mmCIF file of C-alpha atoms in Angstrom:
data_model
loop_
_atom_site.group_PDB
_atom_site.id
_atom_site.type_symbol
_atom_site.label_atom_id
_atom_site.label_comp_id
_atom_site.label_asym_id
_atom_site.label_seq_id
_atom_site.Cartn_x
_atom_site.Cartn_y
_atom_site.Cartn_z
ATOM 1 C CA UNK A 187 -15.846 16.987 -3.716
ATOM 2 C CA UNK A 188 -13.678 14.496 -1.836
ATOM 3 C CA UNK A 189 -10.549 12.928 -3.319
ATOM 4 C CA UNK A 190 -8.228 10.366 -1.764
ATOM 5 C CA UNK A 191 -6.011 9.904 -4.807
ATOM 6 C CA UNK A 192 -8.146 7.144 -6.335
ATOM 7 C CA UNK A 193 -10.583 7.256 -9.247
ATOM 8 C CA UNK A 194 -13.643 7.735 -7.025
ATOM 9 C CA UNK A 195 -14.470 11.329 -6.211
ATOM 10 C CA UNK A 196 -17.788 11.665 -4.394
ATOM 11 C CA UNK A 197 -19.361 15.097 -4.638
ATOM 12 C CA UNK A 198 -22.327 16.830 -3.071
ATOM 13 C CA UNK A 199 -24.098 19.834 -4.546
ATOM 14 C CA UNK A 200 -26.703 22.247 -3.200
ATOM 15 C CA UNK A 201 -28.545 22.743 -6.510
ATOM 16 C CA UNK A 202 -29.305 20.236 -9.310
ATOM 17 C CA UNK A 203 -27.745 22.456 -12.026
ATOM 18 C CA UNK A 204 -24.433 22.390 -10.163
ATOM 19 C CA UNK A 205 -24.119 18.603 -10.468
ATOM 20 C CA UNK A 206 -23.674 18.960 -14.221
ATOM 21 C CA UNK A 207 -20.927 21.552 -13.670
ATOM 22 C CA UNK A 208 -19.005 19.103 -11.478
ATOM 23 C CA UNK A 209 -19.573 16.216 -13.904
ATOM 24 C CA UNK A 210 -18.320 18.106 -16.958
ATOM 25 C CA UNK A 211 -15.108 18.985 -15.131
ATOM 26 C CA UNK A 212 -14.456 15.446 -13.933
ATOM 27 C CA UNK A 213 -15.279 13.965 -17.334
ATOM 28 C CA UNK A 214 -13.086 16.388 -19.316
ATOM 29 C CA UNK A 215 -10.383 16.854 -16.686
ATOM 30 C CA UNK A 216 -10.638 20.573 -17.421
ATOM 31 C CA UNK A 217 -12.084 23.248 -15.147
ATOM 32 C CA UNK A 218 -11.576 24.924 -11.794
ATOM 33 C CA UNK A 219 -11.829 21.677 -9.776
ATOM 34 C CA UNK A 220 -9.075 19.794 -11.690
ATOM 35 C CA UNK A 221 -6.963 22.977 -11.725
ATOM 36 C CA UNK A 222 -7.344 23.458 -7.949
ATOM 37 C CA UNK A 223 -6.486 19.788 -7.331
ATOM 38 C CA UNK A 224 -3.384 20.104 -9.498
ATOM 39 C CA UNK A 225 -2.160 23.429 -8.085
ATOM 40 C CA UNK A 226 -3.226 22.934 -4.476
ATOM 41 C CA UNK A 227 -4.480 26.506 -4.268
ATOM 42 C CA UNK A 228 -7.732 28.354 -4.970
ATOM 43 C CA UNK A 229 -8.757 28.757 -8.610
ATOM 44 C CA UNK A 230 -11.287 31.380 -9.525
ATOM 45 C CA UNK A 231 -12.957 33.082 -12.415
ATOM 46 C CA UNK A 232 -14.251 36.556 -11.664
ATOM 47 C CA UNK A 233 -16.388 36.653 -14.831
ATOM 48 C CA UNK A 234 -17.067 33.510 -16.862
ATOM 49 C CA UNK A 235 -18.460 35.643 -19.694
ATOM 50 C CA UNK A 236 -14.929 36.973 -20.265
ATOM 51 C CA UNK A 237 -13.134 33.722 -19.337
ATOM 52 C CA UNK A 238 -11.107 31.931 -22.029
ATOM 53 C CA UNK A 239 -10.138 28.805 -20.024
ATOM 54 C CA UNK A 240 -12.250 25.649 -19.701
ATOM 55 C CA UNK A 241 -14.608 25.935 -22.718
ATOM 56 C CA UNK A 242 -16.950 23.037 -21.820
ATOM 57 C CA UNK A 243 -17.269 24.089 -18.177
ATOM 58 C CA UNK A 244 -17.648 27.754 -19.122
ATOM 59 C CA UNK A 245 -20.443 27.052 -21.620
ATOM 60 C CA UNK A 246 -22.389 24.904 -19.147
ATOM 61 C CA UNK A 247 -21.896 27.403 -16.315
ATOM 62 C CA UNK A 248 -23.123 30.323 -18.411
ATOM 63 C CA UNK A 249 -26.075 28.235 -19.613
ATOM 64 C CA UNK A 250 -26.971 27.698 -15.930
ATOM 65 C CA UNK A 251 -26.693 31.414 -15.217
ATOM 66 C CA UNK A 252 -23.394 31.150 -13.300
ATOM 67 C CA UNK A 253 -21.150 34.172 -13.911
ATOM 68 C CA UNK A 254 -18.324 33.610 -11.408
ATOM 69 C CA UNK A 255 -16.857 30.733 -9.440
ATOM 70 C CA UNK A 256 -14.086 29.834 -7.057
ATOM 71 C CA UNK A 257 -12.795 26.378 -6.084
ATOM 72 C CA UNK A 258 -10.772 26.062 -2.885
ATOM 73 C CA UNK A 259 -8.794 22.863 -2.127
ATOM 74 C CA UNK A 260 -8.213 21.648 1.431
ATOM 75 C CA UNK A 261 -5.608 18.916 2.046
ATOM 76 C CA UNK A 262 -5.089 16.920 5.220
ATOM 77 C CA UNK A 263 -3.616 13.427 5.808
ATOM 78 C CA UNK A 264 -3.881 12.252 2.196
ATOM 79 C CA UNK A 265 -7.424 13.540 1.798
ATOM 80 C CA UNK A 266 -8.350 16.464 -0.433
ATOM 81 C CA UNK A 267 -11.678 18.251 -0.237
ATOM 82 C CA UNK A 268 -12.566 20.903 -2.782
ATOM 83 C CA UNK A 269 -15.208 23.486 -2.014
ATOM 84 C CA UNK A 270 -16.644 25.235 -5.074
ATOM 85 C CA UNK A 271 -18.740 28.362 -4.789
ATOM 86 C CA UNK A 272 -20.794 29.818 -7.646
ATOM 87 C CA UNK A 273 -22.435 33.199 -8.137
ATOM 88 C CA UNK A 274 -24.921 34.648 -10.613
ATOM 89 C CA UNK A 275 -22.993 37.935 -10.467
ATOM 90 C CA UNK A 276 -19.476 38.593 -11.778
ATOM 91 C CA UNK A 277 -16.792 39.418 -9.201
ATOM 92 C CA UNK A 278 -18.945 38.361 -6.245
ATOM 93 C CA UNK A 279 -16.517 35.732 -4.892
ATOM 94 C CA UNK A 280 -13.234 37.653 -4.684
ATOM 95 C CA UNK A 281 -12.881 37.304 -0.882
ATOM 96 C CA UNK A 282 -14.372 33.790 -0.621
ATOM 97 C CA UNK A 283 -11.038 31.942 -0.181
ATOM 98 C CA UNK A 284 -10.304 33.964 2.974
ATOM 99 C CA UNK A 285 -13.625 34.192 4.805
ATOM 100 C CA UNK A 286 -16.206 31.750 6.133
ATOM 101 C CA UNK A 287 -15.666 29.420 3.158
ATOM 102 C CA UNK A 288 -12.087 28.807 4.352
ATOM 103 C CA UNK A 289 -13.316 27.963 7.855
ATOM 104 C CA UNK A 290 -16.039 25.668 6.452
ATOM 105 C CA UNK A 291 -13.576 23.817 4.225
ATOM 106 C CA UNK A 292 -11.032 23.400 7.023
ATOM 107 C CA UNK A 293 -13.768 22.023 9.271
ATOM 108 C CA UNK A 294 -15.042 19.646 6.584
ATOM 109 C CA UNK A 295 -11.658 18.110 5.791
ATOM 110 C CA UNK A 296 -10.784 17.806 9.501
ATOM 111 C CA UNK A 297 -14.090 16.044 10.212
ATOM 112 C CA UNK A 298 -13.656 13.667 7.283
ATOM 113 C CA UNK A 299 -10.116 12.771 8.389
ATOM 114 C CA UNK A 300 -11.343 12.163 11.937
ATOM 115 C CA UNK A 301 -14.196 10.009 10.643
ATOM 116 C CA UNK A 302 -11.756 7.957 8.559
ATOM 117 C CA UNK A 303 -9.474 7.503 11.589
ATOM 118 C CA UNK A 304 -12.437 6.553 13.773
ATOM 119 C CA UNK A 305 -13.617 3.928 11.266
ATOM 120 C CA UNK A 306 -10.079 2.503 11.019
ATOM 121 C CA UNK A 307 -9.912 2.302 14.816
ATOM 122 C CA UNK A 308 -13.265 0.471 14.942
ATOM 123 C CA UNK A 309 -12.040 -2.024 12.351
ATOM 124 C CA UNK A 310 -8.847 -2.611 14.322
ATOM 125 C CA UNK A 311 -10.859 -3.006 17.515
ATOM 126 C CA UNK A 312 -13.062 -5.639 15.845
ATOM 127 C CA UNK A 313 -9.972 -7.495 14.637
ATOM 128 C CA UNK A 314 -8.376 -7.384 18.091
ATOM 129 C CA UNK A 315 -11.624 -8.593 19.648
ATOM 130 C CA UNK A 316 -11.756 -11.521 17.236
ATOM 131 C CA UNK A 317 -8.104 -12.330 17.992
ATOM 132 C CA UNK A 318 -8.779 -12.260 21.735
ATOM 133 C CA UNK A 319 -11.808 -14.539 21.370
ATOM 134 C CA UNK A 320 -9.779 -17.111 19.408
ATOM 135 C CA UNK A 321 -6.643 -16.835 21.550
ATOM 136 C CA UNK A 322 -7.639 -19.526 24.114
ATOM 137 C CA UNK A 323 -8.250 -22.076 21.332
ATOM 138 C CA UNK A 324 -4.898 -21.237 19.709
ATOM 139 C CA UNK A 325 -3.158 -21.593 23.081
ATOM 140 C CA UNK A 326 -4.807 -24.999 23.644
ATOM 141 C CA UNK A 327 -3.789 -26.150 20.174
ATOM 142 C CA UNK A 328 -0.217 -24.990 20.825
ATOM 143 C CA UNK A 329 -0.210 -27.035 24.013
ATOM 144 C CA UNK A 330 -1.360 -30.127 22.139
ATOM 145 C CA UNK A 331 1.255 -29.618 19.403
ATOM 146 C CA UNK A 332 3.937 -29.071 22.090
ATOM 147 C CA UNK A 333 2.952 -32.380 23.699
ATOM 148 C CA UNK A 334 2.857 -34.306 20.394
ATOM 149 C CA UNK A 335 6.135 -32.909 19.069
ATOM 150 C CA UNK A 336 7.957 -32.269 22.322
ATOM 151 C CA UNK A 337 8.734 -28.698 21.244
ATOM 152 C CA UNK A 338 8.441 -25.242 22.778
ATOM 153 C CA UNK A 339 5.539 -22.783 22.374
ATOM 154 C CA UNK A 340 7.164 -20.767 19.558
ATOM 155 C CA UNK A 341 7.808 -23.884 17.476
ATOM 156 C CA UNK A 342 4.249 -25.145 18.101
ATOM 157 C CA UNK A 343 2.779 -21.815 16.992
ATOM 158 C CA UNK A 344 5.002 -21.897 13.889
ATOM 159 C CA UNK A 345 3.628 -25.352 13.007
ATOM 160 C CA UNK A 346 0.030 -24.140 13.365
ATOM 161 C CA UNK A 347 0.821 -21.083 11.243
ATOM 162 C CA UNK A 348 2.383 -23.247 8.481
ATOM 163 C CA UNK A 349 -0.697 -25.536 8.484
ATOM 164 C CA UNK A 350 -2.910 -22.440 8.219
ATOM 165 C CA UNK A 351 -0.936 -21.069 5.283
ATOM 166 C CA UNK A 352 -0.608 -24.409 3.494
ATOM 167 C CA UNK A 353 -4.336 -25.123 3.729
ATOM 168 C CA UNK A 354 -5.420 -21.484 3.295
ATOM 169 C CA UNK A 355 -7.517 -21.677 6.441
ATOM 170 C CA UNK A 356 -7.681 -19.237 9.323
ATOM 171 C CA UNK A 357 -5.312 -19.992 12.167
ATOM 172 C CA UNK A 358 -8.257 -20.148 14.561
ATOM 173 C CA UNK A 359 -9.954 -22.794 12.366
ATOM 174 C CA UNK A 360 -6.790 -24.918 12.290
ATOM 175 C CA UNK A 361 -6.445 -24.555 16.062
ATOM 176 C CA UNK A 362 -10.089 -25.567 16.588
ATOM 177 C CA UNK A 363 -9.562 -28.698 14.473
ATOM 178 C CA UNK A 364 -6.473 -29.664 16.524
ATOM 179 C CA UNK A 365 -8.348 -29.095 19.804
ATOM 180 C CA UNK A 366 -11.444 -30.990 18.607
ATOM 181 C CA UNK A 367 -9.369 -34.079 17.717
ATOM 182 C CA UNK A 368 -7.015 -33.528 20.684
ATOM 183 C CA UNK A 369 -4.192 -34.016 18.197
ATOM 184 C CA UNK A 370 -5.144 -37.637 17.456
ATOM 185 C CA UNK A 371 -4.379 -38.678 13.893
ATOM 186 C CA UNK A 372 -2.277 -35.583 13.278
ATOM 187 C CA UNK A 373 1.022 -36.861 14.660
ATOM 188 C CA UNK A 374 2.628 -37.674 11.276
ATOM 189 C CA UNK A 375 1.427 -34.461 9.654
ATOM 190 C CA UNK A 376 2.620 -32.363 12.615
ATOM 191 C CA UNK A 377 6.018 -34.044 12.642
ATOM 192 C CA UNK A 378 6.458 -33.435 8.901
ATOM 193 C CA UNK A 379 5.522 -29.761 9.332
ATOM 194 C CA UNK A 380 7.877 -29.261 12.278
ATOM 195 C CA UNK A 381 10.948 -29.886 10.097
#
């Protein structure tokens, strides 16, 4: 299960009966997964037949034939991944938090964090690309505003930004409108916005 602190917690299971075990824990807020998220350390039950915690989870697990479980949390950069292992035999998962399951969980959370960073970088790259494509039009509009108002580039950009905010239009759209009209008919409006 993946948790980023919000209400959504996507989970993947390897057997259909296990989905119900995850759901009952998330619905009730009681079970090894919520306990592991709260404590930040592995939570296990060596024998669910003798377990007294988590009645709803315990009943469903035993009904599915699960006798022991362990949930291991992995935290990295605001992301928490929990890996839950289940066994049909009691005491079968005692070493799970230290072996291959630990390596698998560490790898999973690292990959998810990298994927999130990669997607954020792609989004930023798209935004920068859009800004670069609109930059010539904004520069032309600044030149027109500088000519009309007799001001410097910073003041001209400030006027375009105020028009954008006041009209709730993108700066590039405002700049395109100024360039298309070559500033004609905008003199009064530009002068009033320059004050």
